[in-house]
mmCIF file of C-alpha atoms in Angstrom:
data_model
loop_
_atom_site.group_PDB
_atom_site.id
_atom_site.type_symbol
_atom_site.label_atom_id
_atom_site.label_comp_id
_atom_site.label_asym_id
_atom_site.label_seq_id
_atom_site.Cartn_x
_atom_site.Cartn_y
_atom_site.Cartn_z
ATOM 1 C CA UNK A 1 153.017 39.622 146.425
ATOM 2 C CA UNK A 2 149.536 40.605 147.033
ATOM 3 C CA UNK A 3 149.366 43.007 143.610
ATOM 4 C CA UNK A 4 151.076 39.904 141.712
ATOM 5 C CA UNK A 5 148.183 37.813 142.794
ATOM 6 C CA UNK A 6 145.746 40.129 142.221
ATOM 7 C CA UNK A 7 147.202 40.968 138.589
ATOM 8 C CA UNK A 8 147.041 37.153 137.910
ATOM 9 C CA UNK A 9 143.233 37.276 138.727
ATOM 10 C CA UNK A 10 142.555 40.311 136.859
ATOM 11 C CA UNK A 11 144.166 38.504 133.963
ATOM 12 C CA UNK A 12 142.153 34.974 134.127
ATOM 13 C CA UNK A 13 139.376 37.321 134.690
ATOM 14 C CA UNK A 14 139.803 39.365 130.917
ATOM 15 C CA UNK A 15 141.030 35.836 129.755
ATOM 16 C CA UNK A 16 137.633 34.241 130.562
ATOM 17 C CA UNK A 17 135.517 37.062 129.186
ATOM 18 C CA UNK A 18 137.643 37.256 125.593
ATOM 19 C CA UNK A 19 137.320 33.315 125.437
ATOM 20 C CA UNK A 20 133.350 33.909 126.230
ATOM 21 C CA UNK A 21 133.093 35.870 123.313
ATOM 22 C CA UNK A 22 134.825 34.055 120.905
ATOM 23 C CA UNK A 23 132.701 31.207 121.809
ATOM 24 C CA UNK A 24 129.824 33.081 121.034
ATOM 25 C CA UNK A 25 130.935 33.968 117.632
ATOM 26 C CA UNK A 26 131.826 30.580 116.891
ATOM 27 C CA UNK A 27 128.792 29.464 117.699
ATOM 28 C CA UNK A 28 126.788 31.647 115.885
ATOM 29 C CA UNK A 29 128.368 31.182 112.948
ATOM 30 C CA UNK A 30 128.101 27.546 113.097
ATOM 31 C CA UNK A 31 123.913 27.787 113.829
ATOM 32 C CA UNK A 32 124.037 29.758 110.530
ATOM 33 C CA UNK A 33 126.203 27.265 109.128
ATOM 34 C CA UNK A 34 123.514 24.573 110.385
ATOM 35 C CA UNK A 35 120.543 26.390 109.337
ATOM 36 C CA UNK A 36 122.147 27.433 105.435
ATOM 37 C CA UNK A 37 122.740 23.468 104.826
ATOM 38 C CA UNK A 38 119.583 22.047 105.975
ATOM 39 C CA UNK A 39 117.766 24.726 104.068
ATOM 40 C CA UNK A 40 119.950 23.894 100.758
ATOM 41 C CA UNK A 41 119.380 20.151 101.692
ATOM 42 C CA UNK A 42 115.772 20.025 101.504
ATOM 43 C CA UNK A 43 114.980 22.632 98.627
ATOM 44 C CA UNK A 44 114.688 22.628 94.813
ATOM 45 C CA UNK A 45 116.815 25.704 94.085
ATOM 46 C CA UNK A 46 119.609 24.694 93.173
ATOM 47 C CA UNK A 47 119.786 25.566 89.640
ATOM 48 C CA UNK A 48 117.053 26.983 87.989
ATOM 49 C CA UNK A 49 116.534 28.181 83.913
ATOM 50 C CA UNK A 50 114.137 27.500 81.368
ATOM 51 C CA UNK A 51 113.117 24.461 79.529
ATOM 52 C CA UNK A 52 112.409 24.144 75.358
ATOM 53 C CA UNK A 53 109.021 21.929 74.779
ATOM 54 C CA UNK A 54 106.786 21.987 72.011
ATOM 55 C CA UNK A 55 103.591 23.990 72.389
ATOM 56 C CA UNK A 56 100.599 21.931 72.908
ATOM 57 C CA UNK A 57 97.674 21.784 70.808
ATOM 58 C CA UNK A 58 94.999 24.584 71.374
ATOM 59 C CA UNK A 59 91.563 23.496 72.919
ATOM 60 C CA UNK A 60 87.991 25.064 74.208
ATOM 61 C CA UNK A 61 90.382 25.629 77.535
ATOM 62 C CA UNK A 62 93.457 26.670 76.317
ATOM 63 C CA UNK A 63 93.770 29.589 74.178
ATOM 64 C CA UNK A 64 96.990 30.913 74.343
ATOM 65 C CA UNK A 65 100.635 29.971 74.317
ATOM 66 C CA UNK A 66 99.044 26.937 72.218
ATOM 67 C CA UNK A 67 99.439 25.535 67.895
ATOM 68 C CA UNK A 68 95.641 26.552 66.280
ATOM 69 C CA UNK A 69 95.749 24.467 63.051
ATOM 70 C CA UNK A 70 92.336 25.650 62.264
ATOM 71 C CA UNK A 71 90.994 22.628 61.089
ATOM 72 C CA UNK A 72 89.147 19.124 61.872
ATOM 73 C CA UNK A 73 91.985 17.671 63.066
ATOM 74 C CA UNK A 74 89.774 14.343 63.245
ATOM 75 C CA UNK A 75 89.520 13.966 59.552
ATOM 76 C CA UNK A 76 92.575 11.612 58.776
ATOM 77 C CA UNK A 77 92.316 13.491 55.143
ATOM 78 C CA UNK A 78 93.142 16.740 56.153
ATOM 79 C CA UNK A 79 96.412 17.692 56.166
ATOM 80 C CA UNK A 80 97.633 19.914 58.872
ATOM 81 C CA UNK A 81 100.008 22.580 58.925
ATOM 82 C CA UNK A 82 101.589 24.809 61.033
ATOM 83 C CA UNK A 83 102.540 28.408 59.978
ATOM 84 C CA UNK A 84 105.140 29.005 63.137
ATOM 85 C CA UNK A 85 108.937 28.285 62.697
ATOM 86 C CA UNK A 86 111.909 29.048 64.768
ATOM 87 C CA UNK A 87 111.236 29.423 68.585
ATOM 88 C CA UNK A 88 107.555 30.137 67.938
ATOM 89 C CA UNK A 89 107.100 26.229 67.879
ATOM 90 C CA UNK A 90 108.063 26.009 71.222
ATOM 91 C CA UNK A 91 107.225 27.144 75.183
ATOM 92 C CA UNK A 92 109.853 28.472 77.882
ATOM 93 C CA UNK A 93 109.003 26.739 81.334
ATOM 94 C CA UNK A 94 110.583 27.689 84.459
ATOM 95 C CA UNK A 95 111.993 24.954 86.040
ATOM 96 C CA UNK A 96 114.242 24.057 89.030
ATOM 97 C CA UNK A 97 116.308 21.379 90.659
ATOM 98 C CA UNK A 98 117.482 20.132 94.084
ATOM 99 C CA UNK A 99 119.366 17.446 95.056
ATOM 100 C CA UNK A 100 115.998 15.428 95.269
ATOM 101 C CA UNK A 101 113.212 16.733 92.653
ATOM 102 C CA UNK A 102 113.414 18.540 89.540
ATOM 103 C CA UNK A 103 110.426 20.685 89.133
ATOM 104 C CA UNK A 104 109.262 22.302 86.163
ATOM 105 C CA UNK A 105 105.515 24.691 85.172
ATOM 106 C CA UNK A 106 102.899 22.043 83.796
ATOM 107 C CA UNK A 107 102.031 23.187 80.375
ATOM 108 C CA UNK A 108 98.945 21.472 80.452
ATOM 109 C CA UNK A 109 97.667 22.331 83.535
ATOM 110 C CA UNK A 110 97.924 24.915 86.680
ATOM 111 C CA UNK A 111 100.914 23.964 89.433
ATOM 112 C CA UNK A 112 103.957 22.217 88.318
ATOM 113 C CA UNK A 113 105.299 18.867 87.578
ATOM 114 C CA UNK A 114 108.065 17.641 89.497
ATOM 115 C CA UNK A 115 110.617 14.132 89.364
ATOM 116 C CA UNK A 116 112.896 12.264 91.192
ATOM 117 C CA UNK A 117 116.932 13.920 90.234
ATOM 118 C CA UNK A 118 118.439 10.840 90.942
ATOM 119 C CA UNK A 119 116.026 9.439 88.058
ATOM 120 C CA UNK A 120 117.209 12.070 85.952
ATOM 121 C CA UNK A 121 120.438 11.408 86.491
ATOM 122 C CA UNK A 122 122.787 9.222 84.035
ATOM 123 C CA UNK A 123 123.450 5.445 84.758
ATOM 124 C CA UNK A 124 126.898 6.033 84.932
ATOM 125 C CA UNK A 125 126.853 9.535 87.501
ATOM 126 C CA UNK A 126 124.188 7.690 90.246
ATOM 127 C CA UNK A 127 126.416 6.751 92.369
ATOM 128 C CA UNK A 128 128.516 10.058 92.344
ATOM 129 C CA UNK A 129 124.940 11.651 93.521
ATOM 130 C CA UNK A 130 124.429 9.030 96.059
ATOM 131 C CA UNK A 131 128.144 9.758 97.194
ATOM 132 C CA UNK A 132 127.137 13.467 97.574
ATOM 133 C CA UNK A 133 123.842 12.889 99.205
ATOM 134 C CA UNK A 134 125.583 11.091 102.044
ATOM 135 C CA UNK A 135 128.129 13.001 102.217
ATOM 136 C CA UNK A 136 125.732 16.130 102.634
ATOM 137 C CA UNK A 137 123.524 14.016 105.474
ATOM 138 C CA UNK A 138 127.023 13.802 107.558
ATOM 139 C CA UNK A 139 127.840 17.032 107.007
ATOM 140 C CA UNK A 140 124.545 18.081 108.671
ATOM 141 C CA UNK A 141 125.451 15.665 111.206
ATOM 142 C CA UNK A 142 128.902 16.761 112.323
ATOM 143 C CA UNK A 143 127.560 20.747 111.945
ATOM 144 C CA UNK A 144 125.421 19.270 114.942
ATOM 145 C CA UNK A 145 127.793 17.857 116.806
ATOM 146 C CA UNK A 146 129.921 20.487 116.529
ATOM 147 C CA UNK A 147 127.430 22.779 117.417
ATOM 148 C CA UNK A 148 126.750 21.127 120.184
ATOM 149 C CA UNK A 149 130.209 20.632 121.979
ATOM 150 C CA UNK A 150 130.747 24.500 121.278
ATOM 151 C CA UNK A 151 127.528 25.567 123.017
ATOM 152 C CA UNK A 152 129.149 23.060 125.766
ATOM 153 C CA UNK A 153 132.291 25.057 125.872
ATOM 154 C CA UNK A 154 130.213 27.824 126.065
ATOM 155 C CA UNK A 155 128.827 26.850 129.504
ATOM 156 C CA UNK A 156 132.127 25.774 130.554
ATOM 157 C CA UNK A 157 133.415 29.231 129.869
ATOM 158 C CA UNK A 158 131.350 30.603 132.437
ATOM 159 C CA UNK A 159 132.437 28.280 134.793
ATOM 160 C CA UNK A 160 136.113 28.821 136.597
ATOM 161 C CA UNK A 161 137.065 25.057 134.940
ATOM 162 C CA UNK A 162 139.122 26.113 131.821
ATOM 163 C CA UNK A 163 141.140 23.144 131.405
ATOM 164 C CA UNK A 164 137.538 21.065 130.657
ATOM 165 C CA UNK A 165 136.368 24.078 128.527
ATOM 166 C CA UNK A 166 139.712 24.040 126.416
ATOM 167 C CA UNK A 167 139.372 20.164 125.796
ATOM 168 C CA UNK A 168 135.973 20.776 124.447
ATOM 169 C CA UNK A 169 137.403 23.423 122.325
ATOM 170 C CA UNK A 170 140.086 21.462 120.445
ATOM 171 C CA UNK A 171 136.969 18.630 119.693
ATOM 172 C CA UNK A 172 134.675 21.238 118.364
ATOM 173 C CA UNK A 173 137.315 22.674 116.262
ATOM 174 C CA UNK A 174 138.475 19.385 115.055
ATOM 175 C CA UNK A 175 134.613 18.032 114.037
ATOM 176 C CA UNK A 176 133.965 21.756 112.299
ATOM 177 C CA UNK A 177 137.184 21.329 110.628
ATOM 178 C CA UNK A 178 135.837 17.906 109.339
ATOM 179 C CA UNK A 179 132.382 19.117 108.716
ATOM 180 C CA UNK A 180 133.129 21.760 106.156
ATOM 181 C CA UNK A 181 136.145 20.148 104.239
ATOM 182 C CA UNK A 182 132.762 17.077 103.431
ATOM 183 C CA UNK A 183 130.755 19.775 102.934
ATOM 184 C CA UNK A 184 132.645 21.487 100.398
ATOM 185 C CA UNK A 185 133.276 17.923 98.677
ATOM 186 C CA UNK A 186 129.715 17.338 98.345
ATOM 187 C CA UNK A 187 128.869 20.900 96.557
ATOM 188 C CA UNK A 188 131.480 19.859 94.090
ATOM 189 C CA UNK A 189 129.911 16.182 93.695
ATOM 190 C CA UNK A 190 126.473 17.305 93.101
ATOM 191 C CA UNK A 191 127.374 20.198 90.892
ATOM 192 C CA UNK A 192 129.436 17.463 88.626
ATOM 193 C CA UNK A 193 126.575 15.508 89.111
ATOM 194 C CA UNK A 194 124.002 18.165 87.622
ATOM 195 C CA UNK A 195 126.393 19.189 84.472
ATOM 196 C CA UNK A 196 126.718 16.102 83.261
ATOM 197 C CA UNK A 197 122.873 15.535 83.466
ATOM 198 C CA UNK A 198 122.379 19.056 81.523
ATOM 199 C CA UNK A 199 124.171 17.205 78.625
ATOM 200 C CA UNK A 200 123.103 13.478 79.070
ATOM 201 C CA UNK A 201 119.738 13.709 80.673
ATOM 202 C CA UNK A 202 116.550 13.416 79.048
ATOM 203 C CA UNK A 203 115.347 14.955 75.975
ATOM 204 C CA UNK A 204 112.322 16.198 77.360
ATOM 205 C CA UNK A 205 114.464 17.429 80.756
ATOM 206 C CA UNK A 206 117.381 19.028 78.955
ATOM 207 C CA UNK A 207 117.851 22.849 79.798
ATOM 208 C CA UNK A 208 117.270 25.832 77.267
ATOM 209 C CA UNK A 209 119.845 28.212 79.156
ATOM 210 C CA UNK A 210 120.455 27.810 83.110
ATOM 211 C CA UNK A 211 122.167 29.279 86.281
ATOM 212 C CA UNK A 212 123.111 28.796 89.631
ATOM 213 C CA UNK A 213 120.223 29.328 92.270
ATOM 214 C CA UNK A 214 119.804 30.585 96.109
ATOM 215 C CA UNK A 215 119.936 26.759 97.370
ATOM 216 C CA UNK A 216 123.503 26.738 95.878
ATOM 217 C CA UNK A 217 124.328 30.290 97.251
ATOM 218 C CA UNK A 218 122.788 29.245 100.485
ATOM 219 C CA UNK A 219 125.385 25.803 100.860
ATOM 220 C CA UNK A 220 128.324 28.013 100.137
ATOM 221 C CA UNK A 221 127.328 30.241 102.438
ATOM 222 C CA UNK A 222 127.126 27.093 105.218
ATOM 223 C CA UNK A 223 130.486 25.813 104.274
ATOM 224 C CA UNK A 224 132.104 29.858 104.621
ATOM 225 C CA UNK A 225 130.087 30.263 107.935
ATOM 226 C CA UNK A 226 131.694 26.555 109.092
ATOM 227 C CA UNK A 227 135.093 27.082 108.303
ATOM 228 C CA UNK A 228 134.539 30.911 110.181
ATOM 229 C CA UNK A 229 133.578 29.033 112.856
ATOM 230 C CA UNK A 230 136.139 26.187 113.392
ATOM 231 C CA UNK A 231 138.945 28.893 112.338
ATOM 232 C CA UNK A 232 137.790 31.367 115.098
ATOM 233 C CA UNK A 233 137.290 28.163 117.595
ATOM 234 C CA UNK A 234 141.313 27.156 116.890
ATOM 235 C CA UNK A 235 142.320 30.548 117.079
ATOM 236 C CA UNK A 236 140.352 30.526 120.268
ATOM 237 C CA UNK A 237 141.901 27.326 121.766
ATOM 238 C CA UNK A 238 145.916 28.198 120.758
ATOM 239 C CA UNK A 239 145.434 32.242 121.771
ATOM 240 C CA UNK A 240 144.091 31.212 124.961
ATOM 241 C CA UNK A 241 146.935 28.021 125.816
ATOM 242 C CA UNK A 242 149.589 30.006 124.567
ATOM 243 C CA UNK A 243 148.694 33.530 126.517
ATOM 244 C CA UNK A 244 148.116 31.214 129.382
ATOM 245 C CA UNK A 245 151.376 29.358 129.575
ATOM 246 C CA UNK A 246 153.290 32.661 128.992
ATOM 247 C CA UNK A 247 151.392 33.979 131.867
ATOM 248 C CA UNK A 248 152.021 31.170 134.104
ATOM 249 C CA UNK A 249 155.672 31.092 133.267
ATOM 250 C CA UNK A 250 155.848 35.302 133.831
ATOM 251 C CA UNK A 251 153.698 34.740 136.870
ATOM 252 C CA UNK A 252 156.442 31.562 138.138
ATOM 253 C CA UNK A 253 159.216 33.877 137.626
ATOM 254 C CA UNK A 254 157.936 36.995 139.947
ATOM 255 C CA UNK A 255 156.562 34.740 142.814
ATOM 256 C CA UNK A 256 160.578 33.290 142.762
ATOM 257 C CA UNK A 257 161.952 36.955 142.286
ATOM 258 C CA UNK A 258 159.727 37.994 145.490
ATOM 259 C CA UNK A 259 160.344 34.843 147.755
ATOM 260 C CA UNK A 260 164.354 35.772 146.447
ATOM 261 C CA UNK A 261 164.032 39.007 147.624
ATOM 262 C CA UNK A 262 161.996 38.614 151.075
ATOM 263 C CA UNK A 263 164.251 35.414 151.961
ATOM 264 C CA UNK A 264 167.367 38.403 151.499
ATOM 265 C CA UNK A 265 165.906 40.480 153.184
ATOM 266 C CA UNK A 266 165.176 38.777 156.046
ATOM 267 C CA UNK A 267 168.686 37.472 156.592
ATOM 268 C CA UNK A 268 170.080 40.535 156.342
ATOM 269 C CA UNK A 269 167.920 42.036 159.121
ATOM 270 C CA UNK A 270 168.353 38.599 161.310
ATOM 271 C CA UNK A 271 171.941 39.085 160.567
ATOM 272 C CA UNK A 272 172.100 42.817 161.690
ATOM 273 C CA UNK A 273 169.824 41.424 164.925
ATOM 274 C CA UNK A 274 172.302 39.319 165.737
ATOM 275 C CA UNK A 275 175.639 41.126 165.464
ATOM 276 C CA UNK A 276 174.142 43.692 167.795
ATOM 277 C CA UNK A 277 173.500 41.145 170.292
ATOM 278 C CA UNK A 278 176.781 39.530 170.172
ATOM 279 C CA UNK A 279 178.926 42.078 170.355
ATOM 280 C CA UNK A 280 182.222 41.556 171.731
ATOM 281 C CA UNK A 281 184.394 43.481 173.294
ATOM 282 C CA UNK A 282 188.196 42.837 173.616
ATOM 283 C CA UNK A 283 190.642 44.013 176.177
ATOM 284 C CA UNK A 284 194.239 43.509 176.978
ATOM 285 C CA UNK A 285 195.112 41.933 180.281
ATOM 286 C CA UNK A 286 198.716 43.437 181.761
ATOM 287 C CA UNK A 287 201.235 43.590 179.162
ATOM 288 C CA UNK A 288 203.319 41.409 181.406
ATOM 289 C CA UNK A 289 201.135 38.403 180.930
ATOM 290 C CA UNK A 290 200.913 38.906 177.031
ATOM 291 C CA UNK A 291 196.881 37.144 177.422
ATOM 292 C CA UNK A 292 194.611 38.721 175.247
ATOM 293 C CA UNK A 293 190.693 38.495 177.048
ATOM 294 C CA UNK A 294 187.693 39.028 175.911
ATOM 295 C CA UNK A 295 184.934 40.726 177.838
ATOM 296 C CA UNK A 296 181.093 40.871 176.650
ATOM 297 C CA UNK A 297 179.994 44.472 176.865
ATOM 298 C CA UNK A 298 177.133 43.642 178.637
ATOM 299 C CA UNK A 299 179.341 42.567 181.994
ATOM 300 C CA UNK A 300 182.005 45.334 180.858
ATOM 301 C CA UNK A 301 181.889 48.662 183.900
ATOM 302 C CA UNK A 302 184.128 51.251 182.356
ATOM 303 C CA UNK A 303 184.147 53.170 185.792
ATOM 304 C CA UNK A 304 186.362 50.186 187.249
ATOM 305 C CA UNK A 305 188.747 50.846 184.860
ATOM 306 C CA UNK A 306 192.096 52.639 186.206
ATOM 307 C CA UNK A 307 192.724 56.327 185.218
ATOM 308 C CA UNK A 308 196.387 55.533 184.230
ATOM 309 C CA UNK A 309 195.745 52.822 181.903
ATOM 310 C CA UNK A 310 196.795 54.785 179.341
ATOM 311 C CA UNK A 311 199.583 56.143 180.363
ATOM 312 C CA UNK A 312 201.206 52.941 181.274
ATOM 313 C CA UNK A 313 200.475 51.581 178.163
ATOM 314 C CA UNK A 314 202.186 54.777 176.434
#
């Protein structure tokens, strides 16, 4: 009885640690989660590429990358002409986008010069990038809230009250669940979004060639680190009901084998008591009678009995 017990405690013990450390993965994974969204949300890196715009006109303070016609360009009479043809007409600018600015080198000046996205955006996809825009803000918000129930669970984990820490659990898992599946619909929103710009946008906007940047790597990476975390938290929460119900039933089943097998025992060892105290001796009266009595042996004195008893009785 006492090593059942104490294998039951060893168990909840090794229980409580593994569950400790799953929580701790979970919730690491979910603060990277946390941090790779709100770092997506609020930068311009999206997409980046190059831009085709005409080069400006050369001045006294720009010399280079710049059309020299070479004359008076004041005289209405003169005729201008330019010599360059092909791509030569025109500047590459680095530019980038987020889901809020679009920002692109200044050709006319040092810095760049950055615009609204949604302004950028066709009539018809606004809404669409609205859509995704909320649906990015509550994604940040259930990351939190997940986040914070599982650093919760965490505490409770520490604690001797698992049933409390396994409701928390099944929660966090549930609003992590939630959190990336919006997540991942928002990515695909906003990168709709952004293609259809590429081809509808403004002229002056349009991109020369462009590809996916670290913002977009970086909300990918939140949505794999979220669904890591709420599949390691349900794993968590059905390993540890299931291992402790089997327990429980396992640990049910020997505390009724042993109460089955000390209640035996001890009415076996009552019942030998008790037959050695009761013992009962029979004798025969005289034949004549034909009266069988019986005689405890504790008032029986085999000296009293006669020599010839035997013999008569042969």
């Amino acid at each position: 009885m006492v090593n059942e017990l104490s294998n039951k405690f060893r168990y909840l013990w090794t229980m409580k640690t593994t569950r400790k450390y799953r929580a701790l993965l979970s919730v690491s994974m979910i603060l990277l989660a946390l941090f790779f969204s709100i770092t997506a949300f609020i930068t311009t890196y999206w997409c980046v590429g190059t831009q085709r715009v005409p080069k400006p006109k050369c001045t006294k303070l720009r010399t280079h990358n710049c059309i020299d016609y070479g004359v008076n360009e004041t005289d209405p009479k003169v005729v201008v002409y330019s010599w360059e043809t092909g791509d030569d007409r025109f500047l590459f600018r680095q530019f980038h986008t987020g889901i809020w600015f679009s920002c692109a080198e200044n050709i006319h000046d040092e810095g760049e010069k950055c615009r609204s996205f949604i302004d950028l955006a066709p009539a018809s996809e606004r809404g669409v990038l609205w859509l995704s825009v909320v649906s990015e803000m509550l994604y940040i918000v259930l990351l939190i809230v997940g986040f914070s129930l599982m650093c919760l669970e965490l505490v409770h984990s520490s604690t001797s009250n698992m049933i409390d820490g396994l409701k928390l659990n099944a929660f966090a898992a549930v609003f992590t669940v939630l959190s990336g599946l919006l997540g991942m619909v928002a990515h695909m929103m906003y990168t709709q979004v952004f293609q259809v710009t590429v081809t509808l946008g403004p002229a002056d906007w349009r991109p020369y060639n462009w590809d996916y940047g670290w913002s977009f790597c970086m909300a990918w990476a939140s949505f794999t680190c979220c669904m890591g975390a709420s599949v390691t938290t349900l794993n968590s929460y059905t390993k540890t009901v299931i291992e402790f119900r089997h327990k429980r039933k396992t640990f049910e089943q020997s505390i009724r084998k042993e109460q089955a097998r000390e209640t035996l025992g001890y009415y076996r060892d009552h019942s030998l008591h008790s037959i050695s105290q009761t013992v009962e001796v029979y004798t025969q009266t005289p034949y004549s009678t034909g009266i069988m009595t019986h005689i405890p042996a504790a008032s029986l004195d085999l000296s009293e009995v006669p020599d010839t008893l035997g013999e008569d009785q042969c």
